[in-house]
Coordinates of C-alpha atoms in Angstrom, one line a residue:
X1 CA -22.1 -7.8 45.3
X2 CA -19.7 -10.9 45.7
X3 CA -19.6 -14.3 47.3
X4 CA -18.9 -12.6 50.4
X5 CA -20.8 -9.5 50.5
X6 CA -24.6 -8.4 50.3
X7 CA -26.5 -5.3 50.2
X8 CA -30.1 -4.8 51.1
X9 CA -31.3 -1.2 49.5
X10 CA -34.7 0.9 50.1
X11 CA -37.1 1.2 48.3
X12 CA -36.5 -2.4 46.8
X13 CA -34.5 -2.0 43.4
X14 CA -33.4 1.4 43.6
X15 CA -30.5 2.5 42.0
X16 CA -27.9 4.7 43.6
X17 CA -29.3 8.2 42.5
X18 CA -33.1 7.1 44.3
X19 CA -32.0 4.7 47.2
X20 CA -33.2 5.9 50.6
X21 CA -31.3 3.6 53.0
X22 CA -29.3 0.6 52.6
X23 CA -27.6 -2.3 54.5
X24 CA -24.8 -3.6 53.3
X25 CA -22.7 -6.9 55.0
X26 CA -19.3 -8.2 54.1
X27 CA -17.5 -10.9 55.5
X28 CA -13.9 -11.4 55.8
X29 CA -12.6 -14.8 56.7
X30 CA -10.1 -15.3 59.3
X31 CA -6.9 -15.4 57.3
X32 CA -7.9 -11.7 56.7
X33 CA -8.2 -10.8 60.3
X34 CA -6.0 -12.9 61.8
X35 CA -4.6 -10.8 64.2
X36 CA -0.6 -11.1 63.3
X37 CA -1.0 -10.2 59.9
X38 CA -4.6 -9.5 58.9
X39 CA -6.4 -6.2 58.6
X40 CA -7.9 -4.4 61.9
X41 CA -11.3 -3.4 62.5
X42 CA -10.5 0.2 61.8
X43 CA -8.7 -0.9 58.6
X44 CA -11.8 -3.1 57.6
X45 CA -14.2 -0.7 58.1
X46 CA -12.4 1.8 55.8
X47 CA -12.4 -0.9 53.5
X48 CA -16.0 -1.1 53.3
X49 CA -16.7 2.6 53.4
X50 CA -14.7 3.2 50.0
X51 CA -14.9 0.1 48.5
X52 CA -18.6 -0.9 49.0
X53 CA -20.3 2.7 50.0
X54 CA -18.2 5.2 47.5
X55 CA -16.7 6.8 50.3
X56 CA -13.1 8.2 49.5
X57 CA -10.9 8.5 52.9
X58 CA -13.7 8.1 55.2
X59 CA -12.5 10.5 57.7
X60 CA -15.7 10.4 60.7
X61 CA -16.4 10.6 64.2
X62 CA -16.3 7.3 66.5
X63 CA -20.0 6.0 67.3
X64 CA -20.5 3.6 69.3
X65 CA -24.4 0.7 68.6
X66 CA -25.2 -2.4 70.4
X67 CA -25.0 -5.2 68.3
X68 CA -24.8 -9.0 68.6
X69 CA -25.3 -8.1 72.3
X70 CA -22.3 -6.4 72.6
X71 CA -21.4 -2.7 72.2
X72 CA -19.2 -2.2 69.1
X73 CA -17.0 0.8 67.5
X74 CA -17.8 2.4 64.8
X75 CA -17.6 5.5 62.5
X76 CA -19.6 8.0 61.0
X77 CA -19.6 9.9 58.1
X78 CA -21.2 11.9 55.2
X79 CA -20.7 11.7 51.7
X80 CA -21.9 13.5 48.7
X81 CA -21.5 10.6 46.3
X82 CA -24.0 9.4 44.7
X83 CA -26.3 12.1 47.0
X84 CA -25.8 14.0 50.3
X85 CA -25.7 10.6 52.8
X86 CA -25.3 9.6 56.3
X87 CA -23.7 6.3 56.7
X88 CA -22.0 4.1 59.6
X89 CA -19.6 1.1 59.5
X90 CA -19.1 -1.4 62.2
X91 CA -16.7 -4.3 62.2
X92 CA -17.9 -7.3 64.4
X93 CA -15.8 -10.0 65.5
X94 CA -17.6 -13.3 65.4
X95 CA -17.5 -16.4 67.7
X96 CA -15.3 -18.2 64.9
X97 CA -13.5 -15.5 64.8
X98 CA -14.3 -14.2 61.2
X99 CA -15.3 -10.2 60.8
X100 CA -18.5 -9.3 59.3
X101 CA -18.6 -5.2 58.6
X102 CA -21.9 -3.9 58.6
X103 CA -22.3 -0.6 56.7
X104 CA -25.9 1.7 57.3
X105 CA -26.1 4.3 54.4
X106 CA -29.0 6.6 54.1
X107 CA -29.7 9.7 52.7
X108 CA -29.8 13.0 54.6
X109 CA -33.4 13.6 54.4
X110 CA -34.0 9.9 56.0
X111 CA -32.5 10.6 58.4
X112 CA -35.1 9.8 61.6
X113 CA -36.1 6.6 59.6
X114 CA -33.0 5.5 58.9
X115 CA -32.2 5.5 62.9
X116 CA -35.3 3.6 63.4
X117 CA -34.6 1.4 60.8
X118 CA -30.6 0.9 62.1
X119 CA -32.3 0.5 65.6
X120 CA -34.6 -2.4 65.0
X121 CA -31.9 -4.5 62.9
X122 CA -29.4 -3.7 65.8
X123 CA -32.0 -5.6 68.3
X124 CA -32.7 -8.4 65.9
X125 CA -29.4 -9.5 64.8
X126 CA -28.2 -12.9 66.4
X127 CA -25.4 -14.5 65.5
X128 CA -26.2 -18.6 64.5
X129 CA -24.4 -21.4 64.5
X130 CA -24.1 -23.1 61.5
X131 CA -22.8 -26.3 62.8
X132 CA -25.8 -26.7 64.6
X133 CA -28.9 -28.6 62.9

């Protein structure tokens, strides 16, 4: 998807028509979200939504997950585009400061597997540091 972005889809290779549920991450360095002039989280999770999930004017309702230990802000939405989907964004802030929005995107009849699935990676993500050996 880009140097800074990844996507993770289900079942492995799908395309956009037969994809179940997808993760997708994109990271914005700090001269993006520096706060005097960069973008805010509300303004990089849009960003995501249309750009990387085919979202247009993701208008949602706030949602709050747990993630990196911390709860975070999000939104919720539907879209019809490729297929009737579910999908939340989240922008977290890490300890160098740098944004990573995490997008969940799954289609309406996954629905109870998706939330598993968006369950279990919330409680294993950890943030590393990669100036450590």
């Amino acid at each position: 998807m880009g140097p800074d972005a990844v996507s993770v889809v289900h079942p492995p290779a799908a395309d956009a028509q037969s994809e179940r549920f997808s993760l997708t991450a994109v990271r914005f360095p700090l001269d993006v979200t520096d706060a005097k002039a960069g973008m805010t989280p509300a303004e990089l999770r849009a960003y995501v939504a249309t750009v990387f999930l085919a979202v247009q004017a993701p208008q949602g309702r706030p949602i709050q997950r747990r993630l990196l230990e911390r709860s975070v802000e999000g939104l919720a939405f539907s879209t019809s585009i490729p297929a009737p989907s579910f999908a939340e964004v989240y922008a977290l802030r890490l300890q160098n400061r740098e944004t990573v929005v995490l997008g969940f995107k799954f289609r309406s009849d996954w629905r109870n597997e998706a939330e598993n699935l968006i369950t279990a990676i919330a409680g294993s993500l950890r943030e590393c540091n990669v100036n450590q050996p």
